[in-house]
XYZ file of C-alpha atoms in Angstrom:
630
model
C 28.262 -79.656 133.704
C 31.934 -79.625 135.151
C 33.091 -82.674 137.508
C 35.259 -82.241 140.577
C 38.146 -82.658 138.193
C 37.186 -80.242 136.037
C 36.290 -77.488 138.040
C 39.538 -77.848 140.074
C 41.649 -77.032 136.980
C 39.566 -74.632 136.031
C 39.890 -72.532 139.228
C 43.685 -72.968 138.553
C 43.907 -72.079 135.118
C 41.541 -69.198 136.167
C 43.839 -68.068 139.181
C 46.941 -68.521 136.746
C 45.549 -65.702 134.427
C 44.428 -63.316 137.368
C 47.649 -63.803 138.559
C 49.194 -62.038 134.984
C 50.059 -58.243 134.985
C 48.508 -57.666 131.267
C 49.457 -54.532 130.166
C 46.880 -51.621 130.038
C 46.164 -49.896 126.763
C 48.208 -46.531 128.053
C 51.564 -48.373 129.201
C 54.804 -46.994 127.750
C 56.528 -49.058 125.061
C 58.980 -50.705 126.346
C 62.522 -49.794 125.194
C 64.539 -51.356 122.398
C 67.969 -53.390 123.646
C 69.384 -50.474 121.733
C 67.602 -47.603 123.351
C 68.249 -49.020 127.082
C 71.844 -49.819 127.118
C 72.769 -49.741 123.763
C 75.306 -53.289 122.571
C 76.035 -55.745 124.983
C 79.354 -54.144 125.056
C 77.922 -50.809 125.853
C 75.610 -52.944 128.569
C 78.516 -54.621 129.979
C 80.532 -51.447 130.581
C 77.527 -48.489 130.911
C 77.369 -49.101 135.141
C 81.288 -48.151 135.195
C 80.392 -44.782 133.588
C 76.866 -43.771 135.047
C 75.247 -43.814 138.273
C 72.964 -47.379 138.174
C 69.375 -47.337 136.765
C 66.625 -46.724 139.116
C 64.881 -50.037 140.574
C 62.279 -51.632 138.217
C 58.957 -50.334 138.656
C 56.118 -53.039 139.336
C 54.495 -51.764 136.108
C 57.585 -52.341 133.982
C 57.721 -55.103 131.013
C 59.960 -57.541 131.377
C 60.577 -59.819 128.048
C 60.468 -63.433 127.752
C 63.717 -63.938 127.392
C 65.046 -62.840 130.170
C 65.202 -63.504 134.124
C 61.963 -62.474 136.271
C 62.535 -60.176 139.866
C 59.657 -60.463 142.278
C 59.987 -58.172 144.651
C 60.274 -59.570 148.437
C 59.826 -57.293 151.477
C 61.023 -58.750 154.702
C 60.412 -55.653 156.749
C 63.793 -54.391 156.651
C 62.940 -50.211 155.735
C 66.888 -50.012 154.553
C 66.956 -53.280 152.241
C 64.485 -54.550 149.445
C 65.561 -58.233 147.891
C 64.786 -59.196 144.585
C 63.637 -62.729 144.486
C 64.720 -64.187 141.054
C 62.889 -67.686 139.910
C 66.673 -68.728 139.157
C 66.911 -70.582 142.800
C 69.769 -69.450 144.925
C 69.819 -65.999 143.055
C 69.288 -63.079 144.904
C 70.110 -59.675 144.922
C 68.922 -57.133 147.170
C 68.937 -52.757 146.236
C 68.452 -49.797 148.606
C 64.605 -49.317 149.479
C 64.476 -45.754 148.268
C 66.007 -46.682 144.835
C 62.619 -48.691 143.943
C 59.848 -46.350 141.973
C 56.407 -46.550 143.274
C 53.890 -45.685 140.468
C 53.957 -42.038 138.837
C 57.390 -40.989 140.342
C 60.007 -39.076 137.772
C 63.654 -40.506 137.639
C 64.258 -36.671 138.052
C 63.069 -36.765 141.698
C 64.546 -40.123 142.189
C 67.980 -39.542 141.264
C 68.116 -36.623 143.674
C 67.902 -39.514 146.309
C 69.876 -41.881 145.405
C 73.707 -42.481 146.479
C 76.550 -41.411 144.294
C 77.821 -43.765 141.481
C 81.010 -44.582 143.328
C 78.790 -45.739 146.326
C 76.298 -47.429 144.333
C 79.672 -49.101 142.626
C 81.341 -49.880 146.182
C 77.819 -51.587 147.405
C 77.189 -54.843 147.808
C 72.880 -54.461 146.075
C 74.108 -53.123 142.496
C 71.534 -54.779 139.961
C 73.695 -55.999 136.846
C 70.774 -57.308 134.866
C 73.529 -58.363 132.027
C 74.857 -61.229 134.392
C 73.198 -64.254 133.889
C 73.244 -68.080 134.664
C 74.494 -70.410 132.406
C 71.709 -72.878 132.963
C 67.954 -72.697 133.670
C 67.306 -74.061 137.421
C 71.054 -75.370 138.108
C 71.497 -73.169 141.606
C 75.487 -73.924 141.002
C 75.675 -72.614 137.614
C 78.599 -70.272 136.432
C 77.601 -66.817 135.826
C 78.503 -65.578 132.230
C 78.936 -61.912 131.339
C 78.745 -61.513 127.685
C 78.964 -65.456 127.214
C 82.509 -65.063 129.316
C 82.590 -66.408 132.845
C 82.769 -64.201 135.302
C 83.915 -65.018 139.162
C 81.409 -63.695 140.995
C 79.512 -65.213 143.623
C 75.754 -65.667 143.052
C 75.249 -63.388 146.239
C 76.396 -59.466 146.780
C 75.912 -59.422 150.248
C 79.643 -60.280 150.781
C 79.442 -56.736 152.539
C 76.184 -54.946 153.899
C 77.696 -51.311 153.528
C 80.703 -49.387 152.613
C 82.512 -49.143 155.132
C 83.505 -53.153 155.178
C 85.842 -52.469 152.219
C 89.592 -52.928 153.693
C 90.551 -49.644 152.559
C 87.869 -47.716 154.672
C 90.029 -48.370 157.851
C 93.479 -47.034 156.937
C 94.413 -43.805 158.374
C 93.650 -41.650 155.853
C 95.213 -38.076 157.828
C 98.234 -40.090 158.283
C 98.345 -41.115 154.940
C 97.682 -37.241 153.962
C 100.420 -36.472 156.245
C 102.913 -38.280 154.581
C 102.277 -37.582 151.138
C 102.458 -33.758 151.912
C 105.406 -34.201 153.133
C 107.171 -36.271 150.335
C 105.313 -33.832 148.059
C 107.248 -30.895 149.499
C 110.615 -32.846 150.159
C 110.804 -33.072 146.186
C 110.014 -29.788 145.506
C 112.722 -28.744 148.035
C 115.045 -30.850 146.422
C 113.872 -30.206 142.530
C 114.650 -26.285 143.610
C 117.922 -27.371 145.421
C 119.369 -29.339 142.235
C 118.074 -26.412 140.123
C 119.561 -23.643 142.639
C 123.108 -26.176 142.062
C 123.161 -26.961 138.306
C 122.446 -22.954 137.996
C 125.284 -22.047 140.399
C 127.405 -24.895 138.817
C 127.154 -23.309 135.059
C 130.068 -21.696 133.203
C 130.057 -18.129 133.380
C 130.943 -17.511 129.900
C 131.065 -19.004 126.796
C 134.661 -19.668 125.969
C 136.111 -22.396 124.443
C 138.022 -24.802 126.306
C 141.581 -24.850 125.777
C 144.943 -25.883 126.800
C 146.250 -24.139 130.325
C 149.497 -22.791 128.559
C 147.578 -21.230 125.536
C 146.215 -17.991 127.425
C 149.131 -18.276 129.802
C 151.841 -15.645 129.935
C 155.002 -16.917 131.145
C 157.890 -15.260 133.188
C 161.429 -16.320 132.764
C 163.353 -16.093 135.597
C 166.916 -17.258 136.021
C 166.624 -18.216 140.149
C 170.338 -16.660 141.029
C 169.342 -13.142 139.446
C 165.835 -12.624 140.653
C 165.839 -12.220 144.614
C 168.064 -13.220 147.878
C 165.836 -14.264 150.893
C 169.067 -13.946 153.088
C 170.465 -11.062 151.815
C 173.967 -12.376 152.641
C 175.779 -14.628 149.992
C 174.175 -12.324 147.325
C 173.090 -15.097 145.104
C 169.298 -15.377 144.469
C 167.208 -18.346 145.656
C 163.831 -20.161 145.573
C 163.405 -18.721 148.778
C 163.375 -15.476 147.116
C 161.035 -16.510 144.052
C 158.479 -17.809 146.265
C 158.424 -14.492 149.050
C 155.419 -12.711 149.105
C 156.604 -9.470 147.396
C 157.999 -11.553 144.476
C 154.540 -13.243 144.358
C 152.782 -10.530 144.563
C 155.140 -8.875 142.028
C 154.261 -11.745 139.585
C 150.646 -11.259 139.931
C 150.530 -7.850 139.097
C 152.018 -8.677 136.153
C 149.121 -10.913 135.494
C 151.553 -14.384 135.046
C 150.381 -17.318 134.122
C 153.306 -19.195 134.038
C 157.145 -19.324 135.358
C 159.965 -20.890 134.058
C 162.604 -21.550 136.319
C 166.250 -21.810 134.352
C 168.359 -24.523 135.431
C 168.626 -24.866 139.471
C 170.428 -28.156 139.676
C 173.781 -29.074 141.176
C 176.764 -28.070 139.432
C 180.386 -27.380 139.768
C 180.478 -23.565 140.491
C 176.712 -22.442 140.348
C 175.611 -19.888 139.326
C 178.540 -19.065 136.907
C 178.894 -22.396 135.112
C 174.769 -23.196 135.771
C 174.833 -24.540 132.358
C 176.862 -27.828 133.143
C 174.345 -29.839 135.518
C 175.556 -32.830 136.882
C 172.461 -33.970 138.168
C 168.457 -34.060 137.009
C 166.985 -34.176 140.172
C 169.718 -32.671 142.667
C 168.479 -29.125 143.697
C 172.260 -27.182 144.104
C 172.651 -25.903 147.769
C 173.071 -22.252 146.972
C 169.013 -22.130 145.659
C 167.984 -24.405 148.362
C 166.491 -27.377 148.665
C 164.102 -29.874 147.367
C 161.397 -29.217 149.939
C 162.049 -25.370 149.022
C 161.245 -26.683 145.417
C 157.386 -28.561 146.757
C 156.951 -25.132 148.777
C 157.042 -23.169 145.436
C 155.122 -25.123 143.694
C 152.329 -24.948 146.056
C 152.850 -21.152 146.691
C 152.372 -20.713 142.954
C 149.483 -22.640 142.552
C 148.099 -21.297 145.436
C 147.790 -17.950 143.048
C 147.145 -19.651 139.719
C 150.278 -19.585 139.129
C 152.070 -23.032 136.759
C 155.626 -23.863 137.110
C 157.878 -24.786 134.320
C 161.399 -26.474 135.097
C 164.489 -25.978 132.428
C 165.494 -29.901 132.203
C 168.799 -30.370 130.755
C 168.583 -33.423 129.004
C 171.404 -32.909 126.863
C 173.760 -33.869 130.120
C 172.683 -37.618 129.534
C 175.020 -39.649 127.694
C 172.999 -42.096 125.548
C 174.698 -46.037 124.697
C 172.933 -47.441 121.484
C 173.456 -50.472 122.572
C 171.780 -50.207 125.300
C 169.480 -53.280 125.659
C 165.998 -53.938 126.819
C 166.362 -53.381 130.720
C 167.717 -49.849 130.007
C 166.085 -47.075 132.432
C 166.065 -43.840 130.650
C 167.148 -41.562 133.545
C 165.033 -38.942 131.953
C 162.139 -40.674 132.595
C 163.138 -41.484 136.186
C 163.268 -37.201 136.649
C 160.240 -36.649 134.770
C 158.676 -38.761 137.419
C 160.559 -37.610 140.195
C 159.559 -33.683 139.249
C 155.930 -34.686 138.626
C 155.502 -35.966 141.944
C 156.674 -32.480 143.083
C 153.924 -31.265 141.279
C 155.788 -29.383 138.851
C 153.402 -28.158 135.700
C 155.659 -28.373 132.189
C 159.284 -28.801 131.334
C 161.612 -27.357 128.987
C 163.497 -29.833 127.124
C 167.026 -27.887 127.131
C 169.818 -29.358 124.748
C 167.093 -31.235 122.573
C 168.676 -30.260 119.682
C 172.263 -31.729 121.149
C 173.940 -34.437 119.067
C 173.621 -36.508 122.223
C 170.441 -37.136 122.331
C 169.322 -36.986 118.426
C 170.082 -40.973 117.903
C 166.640 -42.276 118.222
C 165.083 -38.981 119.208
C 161.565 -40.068 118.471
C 161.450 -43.104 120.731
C 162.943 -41.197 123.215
C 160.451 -38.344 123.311
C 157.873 -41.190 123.354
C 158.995 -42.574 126.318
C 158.889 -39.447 128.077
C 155.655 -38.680 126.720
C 154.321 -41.615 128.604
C 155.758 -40.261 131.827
C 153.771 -37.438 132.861
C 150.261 -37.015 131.864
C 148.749 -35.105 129.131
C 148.341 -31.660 130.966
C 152.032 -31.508 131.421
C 153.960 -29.110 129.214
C 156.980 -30.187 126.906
C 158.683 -27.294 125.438
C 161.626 -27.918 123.379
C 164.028 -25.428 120.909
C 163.427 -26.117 117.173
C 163.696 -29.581 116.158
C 162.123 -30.649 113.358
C 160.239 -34.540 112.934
C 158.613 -34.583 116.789
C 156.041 -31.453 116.309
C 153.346 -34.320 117.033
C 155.045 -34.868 120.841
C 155.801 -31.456 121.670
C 153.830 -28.886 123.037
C 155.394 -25.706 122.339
C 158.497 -24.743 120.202
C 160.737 -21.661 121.152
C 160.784 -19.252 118.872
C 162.847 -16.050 119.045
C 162.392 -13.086 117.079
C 165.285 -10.605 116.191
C 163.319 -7.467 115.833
C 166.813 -5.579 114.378
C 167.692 -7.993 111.558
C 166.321 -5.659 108.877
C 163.852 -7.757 107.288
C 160.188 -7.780 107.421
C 158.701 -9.197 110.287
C 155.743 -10.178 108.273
C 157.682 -13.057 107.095
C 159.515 -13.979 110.179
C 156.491 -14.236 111.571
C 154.193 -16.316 109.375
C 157.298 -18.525 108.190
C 157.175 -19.911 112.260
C 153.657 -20.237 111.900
C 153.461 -22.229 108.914
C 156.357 -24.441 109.893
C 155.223 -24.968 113.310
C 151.646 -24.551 113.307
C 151.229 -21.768 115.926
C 152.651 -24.371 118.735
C 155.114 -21.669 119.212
C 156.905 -20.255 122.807
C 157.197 -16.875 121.601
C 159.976 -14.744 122.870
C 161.980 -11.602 122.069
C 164.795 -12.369 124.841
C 165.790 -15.332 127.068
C 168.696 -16.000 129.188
C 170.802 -16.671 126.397
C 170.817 -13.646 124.542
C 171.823 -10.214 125.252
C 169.244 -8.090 126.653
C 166.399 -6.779 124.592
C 166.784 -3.005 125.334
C 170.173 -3.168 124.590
C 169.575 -4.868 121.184
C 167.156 -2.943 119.897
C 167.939 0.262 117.774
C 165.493 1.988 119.820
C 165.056 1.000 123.020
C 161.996 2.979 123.261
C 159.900 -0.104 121.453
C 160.932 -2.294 124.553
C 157.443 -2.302 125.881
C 155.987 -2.315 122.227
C 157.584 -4.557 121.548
C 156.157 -7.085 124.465
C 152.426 -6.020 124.076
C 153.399 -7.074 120.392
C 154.694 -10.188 121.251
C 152.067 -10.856 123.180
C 148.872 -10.643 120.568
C 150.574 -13.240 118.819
C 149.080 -16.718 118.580
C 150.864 -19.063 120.774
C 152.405 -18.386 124.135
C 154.365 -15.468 124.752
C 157.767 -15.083 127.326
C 159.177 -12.618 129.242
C 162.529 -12.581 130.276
C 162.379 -10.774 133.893
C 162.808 -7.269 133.918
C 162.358 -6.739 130.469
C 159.112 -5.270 131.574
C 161.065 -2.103 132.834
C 163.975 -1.934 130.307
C 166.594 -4.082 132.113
C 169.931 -3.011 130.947
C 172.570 -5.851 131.122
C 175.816 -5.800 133.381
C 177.822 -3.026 132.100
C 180.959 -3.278 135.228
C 182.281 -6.122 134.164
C 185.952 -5.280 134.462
C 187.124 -6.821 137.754
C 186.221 -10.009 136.804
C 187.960 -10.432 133.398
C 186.372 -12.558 130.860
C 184.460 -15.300 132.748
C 181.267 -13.604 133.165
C 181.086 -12.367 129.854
C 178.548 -14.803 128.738
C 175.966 -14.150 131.538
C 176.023 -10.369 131.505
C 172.613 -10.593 130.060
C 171.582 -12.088 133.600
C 172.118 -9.228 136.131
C 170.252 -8.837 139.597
C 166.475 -7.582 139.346
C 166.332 -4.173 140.077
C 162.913 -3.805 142.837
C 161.909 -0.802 144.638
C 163.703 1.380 147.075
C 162.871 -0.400 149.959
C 165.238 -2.886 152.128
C 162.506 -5.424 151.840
C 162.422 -5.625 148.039
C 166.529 -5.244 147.444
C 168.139 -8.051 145.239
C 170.102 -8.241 148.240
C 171.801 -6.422 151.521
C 173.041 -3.323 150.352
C 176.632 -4.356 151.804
C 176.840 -7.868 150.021
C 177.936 -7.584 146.404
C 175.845 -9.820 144.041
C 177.533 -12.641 142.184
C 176.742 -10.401 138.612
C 177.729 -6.609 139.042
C 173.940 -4.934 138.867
C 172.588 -3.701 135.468
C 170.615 -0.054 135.107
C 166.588 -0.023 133.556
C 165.028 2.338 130.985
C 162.393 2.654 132.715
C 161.801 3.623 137.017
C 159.256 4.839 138.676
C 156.127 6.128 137.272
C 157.553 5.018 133.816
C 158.125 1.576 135.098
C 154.583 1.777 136.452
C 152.995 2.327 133.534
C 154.762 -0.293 131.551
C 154.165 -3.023 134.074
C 150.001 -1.627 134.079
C 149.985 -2.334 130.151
C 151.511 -5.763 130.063
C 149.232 -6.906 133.054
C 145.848 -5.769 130.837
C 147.638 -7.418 128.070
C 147.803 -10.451 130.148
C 144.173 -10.653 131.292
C 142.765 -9.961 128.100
C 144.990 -12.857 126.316
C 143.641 -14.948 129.272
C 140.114 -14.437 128.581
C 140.343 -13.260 125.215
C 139.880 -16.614 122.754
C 140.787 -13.945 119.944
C 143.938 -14.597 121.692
C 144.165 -17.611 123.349
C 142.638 -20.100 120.471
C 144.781 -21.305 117.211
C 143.927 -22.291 114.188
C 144.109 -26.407 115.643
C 141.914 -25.874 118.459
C 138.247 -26.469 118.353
C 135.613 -23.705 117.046
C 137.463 -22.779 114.091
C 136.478 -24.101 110.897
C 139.655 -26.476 109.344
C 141.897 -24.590 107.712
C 140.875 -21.006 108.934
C 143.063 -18.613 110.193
C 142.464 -16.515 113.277
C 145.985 -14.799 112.663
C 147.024 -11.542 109.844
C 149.829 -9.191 109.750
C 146.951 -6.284 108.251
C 149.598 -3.705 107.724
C 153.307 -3.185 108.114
C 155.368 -0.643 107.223
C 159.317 -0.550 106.860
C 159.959 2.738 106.062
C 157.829 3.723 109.437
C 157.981 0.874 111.292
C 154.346 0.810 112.187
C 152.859 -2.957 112.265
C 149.085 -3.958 112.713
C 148.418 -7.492 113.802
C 144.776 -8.235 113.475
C 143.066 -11.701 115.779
C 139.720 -13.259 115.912
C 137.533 -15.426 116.735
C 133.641 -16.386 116.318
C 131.210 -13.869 117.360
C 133.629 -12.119 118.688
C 134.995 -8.368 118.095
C 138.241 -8.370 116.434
C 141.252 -7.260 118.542
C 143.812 -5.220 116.538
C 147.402 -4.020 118.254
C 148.743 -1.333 116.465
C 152.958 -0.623 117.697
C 155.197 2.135 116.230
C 158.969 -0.140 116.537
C 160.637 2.742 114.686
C 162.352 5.831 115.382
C 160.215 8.660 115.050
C 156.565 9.524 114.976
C 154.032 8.228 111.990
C 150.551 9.033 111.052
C 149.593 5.507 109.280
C 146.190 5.645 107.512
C 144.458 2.333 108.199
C 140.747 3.607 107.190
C 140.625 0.746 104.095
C 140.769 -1.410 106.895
C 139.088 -0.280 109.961
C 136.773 2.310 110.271
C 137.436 2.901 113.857
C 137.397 0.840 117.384
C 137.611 1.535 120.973
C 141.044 1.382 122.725
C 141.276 -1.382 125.099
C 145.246 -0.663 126.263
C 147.454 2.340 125.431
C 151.400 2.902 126.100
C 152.308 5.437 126.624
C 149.441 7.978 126.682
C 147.151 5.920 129.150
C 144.098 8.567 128.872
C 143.758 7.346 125.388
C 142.162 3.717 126.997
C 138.090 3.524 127.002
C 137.654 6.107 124.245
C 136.898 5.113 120.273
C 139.115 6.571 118.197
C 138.851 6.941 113.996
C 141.603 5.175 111.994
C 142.687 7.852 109.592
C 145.819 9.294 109.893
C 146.416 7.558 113.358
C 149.119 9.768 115.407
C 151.923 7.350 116.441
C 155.153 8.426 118.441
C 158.048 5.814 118.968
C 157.192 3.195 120.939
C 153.449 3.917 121.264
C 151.264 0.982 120.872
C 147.452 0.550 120.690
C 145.180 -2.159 121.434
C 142.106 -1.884 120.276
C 138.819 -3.669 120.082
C 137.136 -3.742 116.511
C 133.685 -4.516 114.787
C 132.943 -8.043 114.343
């Protein structure tokens, strides 16, 4: 029989038991660590990946080991709490997310809130978060056996909406990023719509202005008077717009003005400057010489000035503080935005003492894109640009070997030329001034620069009425007025004012003239844009060493020569001229097949159509350019 003390802790011990939730013989297993959550690593990171677990159901075993929930209504319908034995640790879930007995997770999940919600809210259970010490209400809270800084209760915020982002002004914010969205694609299709307009329109090497340049010769006193009264030519005259649109025509590149500086008794004794920089009075005046030079650029159009250096009278023992006065008119002319310079008298005896530095020191003057063009002086190739080169198409050899002996001792930096102001007129020293034009559109396909001495173009004859004035013009016959068009606006000069040199007759007028002028202008705008014509064998895109340059046939007893260019992935441009007397029927079929004819003189209807290469039909004078397979 018990005692009070007895039956007191037996009514505890019994109340204890009844107060156990044994499990019933048909309970579920509970789930392995592994088949819950997996690792604690897969424990600690599975509620960033997947909506939260349902709550735990009343029926649900809960091991040993781990921390005890007893669920605590306090009449809130929103908010259940779960009480944990830890003191001060509470958490609280959304009512609906807690199971009552026989419910599927499929019919629970279709009420619960999204995972980024149930992330966001302050009631997630993270049952991996646990205290580091049994009954310490301040413990840390470890995750993994790291400490985390959490605080022991989520209700920081009830809902939500109390996260700080919640209140910006998200349409604003929408607002906004539309429109930077749609300011860079504007601007990605604006630079596109630029670097598109922006890119080259061909492929063609870069190169040196001069090297598809053709340039025009003119001697200033010959060419045209603006004032049609002292019968003398000026710059007045070189720069009016029939003259420049004369020029164009032509398709120039280039023009090289012979000397205009002051001497003595201009134009007659034009060779004996006395100054470098002096314009003489009867050509006009400095500000005449700025005014071409804009004109002429103004249509893409360089201008070259004959510089007479040979006039300055070098001391060797000059010492340090010596000013070259070269270099002073170098400077003086590049400020006047003249383009290149011919070096006349370079080859003087005057100026050979210590030629090198010299040439240096000019060098240094002007930039790189200025021209130096000098006659044939050998040990300076490295500081000049071009060297002049004339070819004497009537000395009886072959000009196979005039030709490549200037290229191989000069590298193609060759001025080519077949008359200048110092020798007599072309048509009058050929045997057959037929080739005149030939001739040109010869001179012209070969690598370098080509000049043209004006009114060579139309056969200029040279003064022939020379009597009245005895011997002293006898020198500059070759320089007679230009002959222009029957018109009083394109005259040399007043037809009542006798020019300073009698006037000279041309080979060619009219339709004949025409025609010639036509066929040098295509030749000129197809050596422009032609690198087949324009590059060298020193220029970048040809392999060291190669050649872009052969003499492919040549004939003396005919006079038929065929002077073949190229270039890479390019068709091959052949210019076939007849410079003898008669007609010829060359057979150049071992070499070319057949090609399309890009420029014909004389017969013009032959241009556009592809002709065969056997037994070509050649008259005198008749020349062929033609356009090749690759």
């Amino acid at each position: 029989m018990m005692n009070g003390s007895e039956l007191v802790s037996a009514v505890e011990a019994a109340t204890s038991l009844s107060s156990l939730a044994l499990p019933t013989s048909d309970m579920a297993k509970s789930p392995s660590n592994s088949e819950f959550l997996g690792d604690e690593e897969a424990r600690s990171t599975c509620p960033l990946l997947t909506p939260s677990p349902p709550a735990i159901a009343n029926e649900q075993y809960t091991p040993e080991n781990e921390t005890t929930f007893s669920l605590i209504d306090d009449g809130n319908d929103e908010i259940t709490h779960f009480q944990s034995p830890l003191e001060g640790a509470k958490f609280s879930a959304p009512r609906q997310s807690v199971q009552s007995e026989g419910s599927t997770s499929s019919g629970s999940s279709g009420r619960e809130p999204t995972a980024c919600v149930q992330l966001l809210g302050p009631h997630h259970n993270y049952q991996h978060i646990y205290m580091t010490s049994d009954g310490d209400s301040n413990g840390q809270l470890q995750e993994n056996g790291a400490p985390v800084n959490l605080p022991l209760s989520f209700d920081h915020y009830s809902n939500v909406a109390d996260y700080f982002f919640t209140t910006w002004n998200w349409p604003l914010i929408r607002q906004i990023s539309s429109f930077f969205v749609v300011a860079t694609l504007i601007a990605a299709f604006g630079v596109a719509v630029t670097m598109v307009a922006t890119l080259q329109k061909d492929c063609d090497p870069e190169h040196t202005w001069w090297s598809s340049a053709t340039v025009y010769e003119i001697f200033p006193a010959s060419f045209k008077d603006s004032k049609y009264q002292d019968g003398v030519g000026d710059l007045n005259g070189v720069v009016s717009p029939e003259s420049i649109s004369y020029l164009k025509s032509l398709g120039i590149g280039a023009v090289r003005l012979n000397s205009i500086f002051q001497s003595h008794n201009y134009p007659e004794d034009y060779h004996n400057a006395e100054s470098l920089t002096d314009v003489n009075q009867k050509l006009g005046s400095l500000e005449d010489v700025r005014t071409l030079a804009k004109k002429l650029h103004a249509n893409n159009i360089s201008l070259i000035l004959d510089l007479p250096v040979h006039i300055v009278k070098y001391n060797s023992s000059a010492g340090p503080d010596y000013i070259d006065p070269v270099v002073n008119a170098l400077e003086f002319w590049r400020s006047c935005d003249v383009d290149g310079f011919y070096l006349v008298g370079l080859d003087n005896e005057t100026v050979q003492p210590h030629l090198r530095t010299r040439l240096q020191r000019w060098r240094r003057a002007v930039e790189k894109k200025h021209l130096f063009i000098a006659p044939p002086v050998l040990g300076v190739e490295d500081l000049i640009d071009l060297v002049h080169v004339s070819l004497d198409l009537n000395h009886g050899g072959s000009l196979r070997s005039s030709i490549s002996g200037a290229l191989q001792l000069w590298s193609q930096k060759i001025l080519w030329s077949v008359g200048h102001s110092g020798h007599l007129r072309l048509v009058d020293r050929l045997k057959n001034n037929n080739n005149t034009v030939a001739a040109l559109l010869l001179l012209m396909s070969l690598p370098g620069t080509p000049s043209i001495l004006y009114g060579d173009e139309i056969g200029l004859r040279a003064s022939q009425e020379l009597d009245d004035h005895g011997d002293e013009l006898q020198h500059l016959r070759q320089l007679p007025p230009m002959l222009w068009a029957n018109s009083n606006q394109n005259r040399f000069a007043d037809p009542n004012v006798l020019p300073w040199m009698p006037s000279g007759d041309a080979l060619l007028k009219n339709t004949d003239a025409q025609r010639a002028q036509a066929a040098i202008s295509k030749m000129a705008i197809l050596r422009k844009y032609s690198p087949q014509l324009y590059m060298t064998n020193r220029t970048i895109g040809m392999p060291r060493g190669a050649k872009n340059f052969v003499i492919k046939y040549e004939s003396n007893v005919t006079g038929v020569i065929a002077v073949q260019r190229w270039f890479q992935r390019r068709h091959k441009i052949v210019t076939i001229a007849n410079l003898g007397y008669s007609a010829a029927a060359p057979d150049m079929s071992s070499y070319y097949y057949g090609g399309k004819v890009l420029i014909a003189y004389p017969h013009t209807h032959l241009q556009g159509q592809d002709i065969k290469m056997r037994r070509l039909p050649l008259q005198a004078g008749e020349v062929l350019v033609m356009q090749v397979d690759k």
